[in-house]
Amino acid sequence: MHDRTRRTVLTLGCLGLMGASLSLAACSDRPEVQRSVAQVQRAVGEGAQGALAQRPARQPLPVALEESAVQNAPSLNGAVPAILPRAAEIPVSALPRLHPDGDAVAFDSDRNHQDVTTARSNGRLGVAWHDASEGMWFASTDLQGRPAAAPVQLRAIVSEEEGLSAPAVVAAGDAFGVAWVDAENGRVRFQMVGADGASRGASTIVHEGLTDPRSVALVYNGREFAVAARLGEGVYFTRVDAQGHRLDVGQLFAEGESVDGVESVRWDGRAWSVAFSVAREGAVERREQRVTNARSMALHLSRRVPAPLFM
């Protein structure tokens, strides 16, 4: 507004002085008139230069506007906010972001940290995840989620035919057991990791040749681990030692049936039992399979629960 007013006054002043100059020019043959015309022209020139000198320098327009500034400025309705840069992604080899979850902590999944799962031991958290292109990772933290050591890679993807997903973690004394599936190769893998985050030996193949393994449950009873893998059809169960070696031939429950999920794996002091649900004839049937030993089993059925049907 100040610039516009100054320019208006200057223009009117110039027009007035030019009018006076023209009037005097009619009598320009008189010496005093010629002196007056020269004085008017000099005054106009000085006035214009002074006005230009006093005008404030024009500030450059901002290259980009933040979205909040656009939203809060009524005169910028319809303006397109600048695209701000995305926050830097956390590297695969770093812990995922964590956030408080009541008295505990939880970790956020992202493109580099998928299927994040945890288990609590004495003063430690075991955290496992996988990424889309490199492999399976593990980290040991304190109970507030602060790293106790640098994360370690438990398994690297060595070919395009290999896929690592759905890790499970369980505390085992001063260590953690980790299991996951390699669906492309029909495998379930196992790895022991110390509470300090260091791998204990190499990962082992618990079983190979399974049909469409999708997830795995892992439980420790103080002497051995129980592994229950949900398949596309059926549930695979076996026991392994601390080195990841299978202790029996492995067994398949609900063979040929669509398994909705593995709900629990329990040790009752004498035997293992596996609870899972099967989708059958429009209903979800919950079953509990008790494994008395490697070759004898007792099957218990619970009542059927109607399952939602999707068209």
Short mmCIF file of C-alpha atoms in Angstrom, two decimals:
data_model
loop_
_atom_site.label_atom_id
_atom_site.label_comp_id
_atom_site.label_asym_id
_atom_site.label_seq_id
_atom_site.Cartn_x
_atom_site.Cartn_y
_atom_site.Cartn_z
CA MET A 1 0.00 0.00 0.00
CA HIS A 2 2.83 2.43 0.78
CA ASP A 3 4.48 1.80 -2.62
CA ARG A 4 1.18 2.31 -4.47
CA THR A 5 0.44 5.63 -2.65
CA ARG A 6 3.96 6.90 -3.26
CA ARG A 7 3.71 6.07 -6.97
CA THR A 8 0.33 7.83 -7.26
CA VAL A 9 1.59 11.02 -5.59
CA LEU A 10 4.71 10.99 -7.75
CA THR A 11 2.65 10.60 -10.92
CA LEU A 12 0.28 13.45 -10.04
CA GLY A 13 3.22 15.64 -9.11
CA CYS A 14 4.93 14.95 -12.40
CA LEU A 15 1.77 15.73 -14.36
CA GLY A 16 1.35 19.01 -12.52
CA LEU A 17 4.93 20.03 -13.07
CA MET A 18 4.73 19.04 -16.73
CA GLY A 19 1.66 21.24 -17.11
CA ALA A 20 3.51 24.13 -15.61
CA SER A 21 6.42 23.46 -17.93
CA LEU A 22 4.16 23.58 -20.97
CA SER A 23 2.59 26.84 -19.83
CA LEU A 24 5.99 28.39 -19.39
CA ALA A 25 7.18 26.98 -22.70
CA ALA A 26 4.68 29.21 -24.47
CA CYS A 27 6.73 32.13 -23.29
CA SER A 28 10.07 30.38 -23.67
CA ASP A 29 11.60 33.27 -25.54
CA ARG A 30 11.87 35.23 -22.30
CA PRO A 31 15.07 34.57 -20.26
CA GLU A 32 13.31 34.37 -16.88
CA VAL A 33 10.89 31.85 -18.33
CA GLN A 34 13.72 29.66 -19.63
CA ARG A 35 15.29 29.67 -16.16
CA SER A 36 11.95 28.65 -14.62
CA VAL A 37 11.54 25.76 -17.08
CA ALA A 38 15.01 24.46 -16.24
CA GLN A 39 14.27 24.64 -12.54
CA VAL A 40 11.00 22.70 -12.97
CA GLN A 41 12.68 19.96 -15.02
CA ARG A 42 15.47 19.61 -12.44
CA ALA A 43 12.93 19.38 -9.60
CA VAL A 44 10.98 16.66 -11.43
CA GLY A 45 14.14 14.64 -12.01
CA GLU A 46 15.31 14.95 -8.42
CA GLY A 47 11.87 14.04 -7.11
CA ALA A 48 11.71 10.89 -9.23
CA GLN A 49 15.17 9.77 -8.21
CA GLY A 50 14.42 10.39 -4.55
CA ALA A 51 11.22 8.37 -4.71
CA LEU A 52 13.03 5.46 -6.35
CA ALA A 53 15.84 5.60 -3.82
CA GLN A 54 13.39 5.49 -0.90
CA ARG A 55 11.34 2.55 -2.28
CA PRO A 56 12.05 -0.62 -0.25
CA ALA A 57 13.77 -3.47 -2.04
CA ARG A 58 11.37 -6.10 -3.36
CA GLN A 59 11.61 -9.36 -1.41
CA PRO A 60 11.85 -12.58 -3.47
CA LEU A 61 8.81 -14.83 -3.35
CA PRO A 62 9.26 -18.06 -1.33
CA VAL A 63 10.09 -21.04 -3.46
CA ALA A 64 7.80 -23.39 -1.51
CA LEU A 65 5.06 -22.98 1.08
CA GLU A 66 4.52 -25.44 3.88
CA GLU A 67 1.09 -27.04 3.95
CA SER A 68 0.19 -25.50 7.31
CA ALA A 69 0.95 -21.98 5.99
CA VAL A 70 -1.32 -22.55 2.99
CA GLN A 71 -4.16 -23.83 5.14
CA ASN A 72 -3.96 -20.87 7.55
CA ALA A 73 -3.78 -18.16 4.89
CA PRO A 74 -7.29 -17.15 3.61
CA SER A 75 -5.84 -15.32 0.58
CA LEU A 76 -4.19 -18.55 -0.65
CA ASN A 77 -7.32 -20.62 -1.13
CA GLY A 78 -6.76 -23.22 -3.81
CA ALA A 79 -2.97 -22.94 -3.68
CA VAL A 80 -1.07 -26.20 -4.12
CA PRO A 81 1.32 -26.83 -1.18
CA ALA A 82 4.87 -27.82 -1.89
CA ILE A 83 5.67 -31.54 -1.59
CA LEU A 84 7.86 -31.77 1.47
CA PRO A 85 10.58 -34.44 1.58
CA ARG A 86 9.67 -37.70 3.35
CA ALA A 87 11.39 -38.59 6.58
CA ALA A 88 14.46 -40.72 6.02
CA GLU A 89 13.66 -44.40 6.19
CA ILE A 90 15.23 -46.38 8.99
CA PRO A 91 17.89 -48.73 7.60
CA VAL A 92 17.17 -52.45 7.55
CA SER A 93 20.02 -53.09 9.97
CA ALA A 94 18.66 -50.65 12.59
CA LEU A 95 15.96 -51.24 15.17
CA PRO A 96 12.45 -50.29 14.04
CA ARG A 97 10.86 -47.21 15.57
CA LEU A 98 9.37 -47.84 19.00
CA HIS A 99 6.57 -46.21 20.95
CA PRO A 100 5.23 -46.60 24.50
CA ASP A 101 2.44 -49.15 24.93
CA GLY A 102 1.22 -48.87 28.49
CA ASP A 103 3.94 -50.24 30.75
CA ALA A 104 5.67 -51.93 27.81
CA VAL A 105 7.04 -50.84 24.45
CA ALA A 106 5.95 -51.71 20.93
CA PHE A 107 7.77 -51.44 17.62
CA ASP A 108 6.34 -50.06 14.38
CA SER A 109 6.50 -51.99 11.14
CA ASP A 110 7.63 -50.28 7.94
CA ARG A 111 9.01 -51.28 4.54
CA ASN A 112 12.35 -52.27 6.05
CA HIS A 113 10.89 -53.85 9.21
CA GLN A 114 8.07 -56.31 8.54
CA ASP A 115 6.32 -58.80 10.85
CA VAL A 116 8.06 -57.30 13.90
CA THR A 117 7.71 -59.66 16.88
CA THR A 118 9.12 -59.64 20.42
CA ALA A 119 9.65 -61.84 23.47
CA ARG A 120 10.60 -60.85 27.02
CA SER A 121 13.33 -62.49 29.05
CA ASN A 122 15.04 -61.45 32.29
CA GLY A 123 15.81 -57.78 31.70
CA ARG A 124 15.87 -58.19 27.92
CA LEU A 125 13.59 -57.99 24.90
CA GLY A 126 14.26 -60.11 21.84
CA VAL A 127 13.08 -58.39 18.65
CA ALA A 128 12.91 -60.11 15.26
CA TRP A 129 11.85 -58.79 11.86
CA HIS A 130 12.47 -59.28 8.18
CA ASP A 131 12.78 -56.92 5.24
CA ALA A 132 11.72 -57.21 1.63
CA SER A 133 15.08 -57.95 0.05
CA GLU A 134 17.86 -58.90 2.47
CA GLY A 135 16.76 -61.39 5.12
CA MET A 136 15.88 -62.06 8.74
CA TRP A 137 17.12 -59.83 11.57
CA PHE A 138 17.29 -59.93 15.37
CA ALA A 139 18.14 -57.41 18.08
CA SER A 140 18.41 -57.54 21.86
CA THR A 141 17.21 -54.50 23.83
CA ASP A 142 16.51 -53.54 27.42
CA LEU A 143 12.93 -53.46 28.66
CA GLN A 144 12.55 -49.87 27.44
CA GLY A 145 13.50 -50.84 23.89
CA ARG A 146 17.02 -49.36 23.99
CA PRO A 147 19.48 -51.52 22.01
CA ALA A 148 21.84 -53.72 24.01
CA ALA A 149 23.93 -54.47 20.92
CA ALA A 150 23.87 -53.92 17.19
CA PRO A 151 21.21 -55.97 15.33
CA VAL A 152 22.44 -59.16 13.67
CA GLN A 153 21.33 -60.78 10.45
CA LEU A 154 20.18 -64.32 11.14
CA ARG A 155 19.68 -65.29 7.54
CA ALA A 156 20.42 -63.57 4.24
CA ILE A 157 18.32 -64.20 1.16
CA VAL A 158 20.67 -66.02 -1.20
CA SER A 159 18.44 -66.37 -4.26
CA GLU A 160 15.28 -64.96 -5.79
CA GLU A 161 13.54 -68.26 -5.01
CA GLU A 162 14.01 -67.78 -1.25
CA GLY A 163 11.56 -65.85 0.91
CA LEU A 164 11.76 -65.26 4.65
CA SER A 165 8.72 -64.19 6.67
CA ALA A 166 6.57 -64.54 9.80
CA PRO A 167 9.20 -64.84 12.54
CA ALA A 168 8.35 -66.09 16.04
CA VAL A 169 10.51 -65.41 19.13
CA VAL A 170 10.51 -67.10 22.54
CA ALA A 171 12.69 -66.58 25.63
CA ALA A 172 14.83 -69.60 26.58
CA GLY A 173 16.84 -68.94 29.74
CA ASP A 174 19.74 -66.66 28.88
CA ALA A 175 18.91 -66.81 25.17
CA PHE A 176 16.10 -66.57 22.62
CA GLY A 177 14.82 -69.04 20.09
CA VAL A 178 13.72 -67.68 16.72
CA ALA A 179 11.78 -69.56 14.04
CA TRP A 180 10.43 -68.42 10.67
CA VAL A 181 9.10 -69.80 7.40
CA ASP A 182 10.55 -69.89 3.91
CA ALA A 183 7.32 -70.43 1.98
CA GLU A 184 8.95 -70.59 -1.46
CA ASN A 185 10.99 -73.62 -0.43
CA GLY A 186 8.49 -75.18 1.99
CA ARG A 187 10.86 -74.75 4.94
CA VAL A 188 10.70 -73.92 8.62
CA ARG A 189 13.99 -72.54 10.01
CA PHE A 190 15.29 -72.13 13.57
CA GLN A 191 18.07 -70.08 15.19
CA MET A 192 19.33 -69.60 18.74
CA VAL A 193 20.46 -66.10 19.76
CA GLY A 194 22.05 -65.04 23.05
CA ALA A 195 20.52 -62.37 25.28
CA ASP A 196 23.46 -60.22 24.19
CA GLY A 197 22.17 -60.41 20.60
CA ALA A 198 24.94 -62.68 19.30
CA SER A 199 23.97 -65.68 17.17
CA ARG A 200 24.67 -69.10 18.61
CA GLY A 201 25.57 -71.23 15.64
CA ALA A 202 23.94 -71.04 12.23
CA SER A 203 20.27 -71.29 11.40
CA THR A 204 19.00 -74.82 10.73
CA ILE A 205 16.22 -76.23 8.57
CA VAL A 206 13.72 -77.82 10.92
CA HIS A 207 11.74 -79.34 8.07
CA GLU A 208 11.79 -79.05 4.28
CA GLY A 209 9.13 -79.90 1.74
CA LEU A 210 6.10 -78.55 3.58
CA THR A 211 3.20 -77.37 1.45
CA ASP A 212 2.62 -73.62 1.69
CA PRO A 213 3.84 -72.80 5.24
CA ARG A 214 2.39 -69.42 6.24
CA SER A 215 3.29 -68.78 9.88
CA VAL A 216 4.94 -70.48 12.83
CA ALA A 217 4.38 -70.65 16.61
CA LEU A 218 7.31 -71.35 18.96
CA VAL A 219 7.23 -72.37 22.66
CA TYR A 220 9.96 -73.41 25.13
CA ASN A 221 9.32 -75.66 28.14
CA GLY A 222 12.75 -75.45 29.74
CA ARG A 223 14.15 -78.48 27.91
CA GLU A 224 12.99 -78.33 24.30
CA PHE A 225 11.16 -76.19 21.78
CA ALA A 226 7.81 -76.95 20.18
CA VAL A 227 7.29 -75.71 16.63
CA ALA A 228 3.81 -75.53 15.09
CA ALA A 229 3.58 -74.24 11.52
CA ARG A 230 0.27 -73.23 9.98
CA LEU A 231 0.08 -74.51 6.41
CA GLY A 232 -2.31 -73.64 3.64
CA GLU A 233 -3.99 -76.94 4.54
CA GLY A 234 -3.12 -78.51 7.88
CA VAL A 235 -0.81 -77.86 10.84
CA TYR A 236 2.73 -79.21 11.09
CA PHE A 237 4.15 -79.95 14.57
CA THR A 238 7.57 -81.05 15.79
CA ARG A 239 10.05 -80.66 18.65
CA VAL A 240 13.60 -79.33 18.41
CA ASP A 241 16.55 -78.99 20.74
CA ALA A 242 18.61 -75.86 21.47
CA GLN A 243 20.72 -76.48 18.36
CA GLY A 244 17.64 -76.57 16.16
CA HIS A 245 17.82 -80.33 15.54
CA ARG A 246 14.49 -82.10 15.19
CA LEU A 247 13.71 -84.55 18.02
CA ASP A 248 11.01 -86.53 16.20
CA VAL A 249 9.76 -87.18 12.71
CA GLY A 250 7.20 -84.38 12.85
CA GLN A 251 3.44 -84.72 12.50
CA LEU A 252 0.71 -83.24 10.36
CA PHE A 253 -2.72 -82.43 11.85
CA ALA A 254 -5.91 -81.57 9.93
CA GLU A 255 -4.30 -82.70 6.68
CA GLY A 256 -6.17 -81.42 3.63
CA GLU A 257 -8.31 -79.01 5.68
CA SER A 258 -8.29 -75.22 5.54
CA VAL A 259 -6.68 -74.01 8.76
CA ASP A 260 -7.82 -70.59 9.92
CA GLY A 261 -5.00 -70.14 12.45
CA VAL A 262 -2.87 -71.68 15.21
CA GLU A 263 -4.18 -70.28 18.48
CA SER A 264 -1.78 -71.72 21.06
CA VAL A 265 0.91 -74.28 21.82
CA ARG A 266 1.03 -75.44 25.46
CA TRP A 267 3.08 -77.75 27.69
CA ASP A 268 1.16 -79.27 30.61
CA GLY A 269 4.13 -80.93 32.27
CA ARG A 270 3.62 -84.23 30.49
CA ALA A 271 2.80 -83.51 26.88
CA TRP A 272 2.38 -80.80 24.27
CA SER A 273 -0.96 -79.68 22.89
CA VAL A 274 -1.75 -77.51 19.88
CA ALA A 275 -4.97 -75.50 19.54
CA PHE A 276 -6.01 -74.39 16.07
CA SER A 277 -9.16 -73.52 14.14
CA VAL A 278 -10.42 -75.03 10.91
CA ALA A 279 -12.94 -73.48 8.52
CA ARG A 280 -15.44 -76.21 7.65
CA GLU A 281 -18.89 -76.04 6.04
CA GLY A 282 -19.39 -72.36 6.79
CA ALA A 283 -18.29 -72.63 10.43
CA VAL A 284 -15.05 -72.28 12.37
CA GLU A 285 -14.25 -75.44 14.29
CA ARG A 286 -11.76 -75.14 17.13
CA ARG A 287 -9.60 -78.18 17.77
CA GLU A 288 -6.99 -79.06 20.33
CA GLN A 289 -4.46 -81.70 19.44
CA ARG A 290 -2.62 -83.32 22.37
CA VAL A 291 0.69 -84.92 21.49
CA THR A 292 1.30 -87.67 24.06
CA ASN A 293 4.43 -88.88 22.28
CA ALA A 294 5.87 -88.94 18.81
CA ARG A 295 3.41 -91.55 17.54
CA SER A 296 0.23 -91.41 19.66
CA MET A 297 -2.22 -88.50 19.83
CA ALA A 298 -5.61 -87.73 21.37
CA LEU A 299 -7.95 -85.42 19.47
CA HIS A 300 -10.49 -83.14 21.19
CA LEU A 301 -13.20 -81.21 19.32
CA SER A 302 -14.97 -78.16 20.69
CA ARG A 303 -18.34 -76.82 19.57
CA ARG A 304 -18.60 -75.22 16.17
CA VAL A 305 -18.81 -71.46 15.90
CA PRO A 306 -20.61 -69.96 12.85
CA ALA A 307 -18.11 -68.32 10.54
CA PRO A 308 -18.86 -65.18 8.53
CA LEU A 309 -19.28 -65.86 4.83
CA PHE A 310 -17.84 -63.44 2.31
CA MET A 311 -19.31 -63.15 -1.17
#
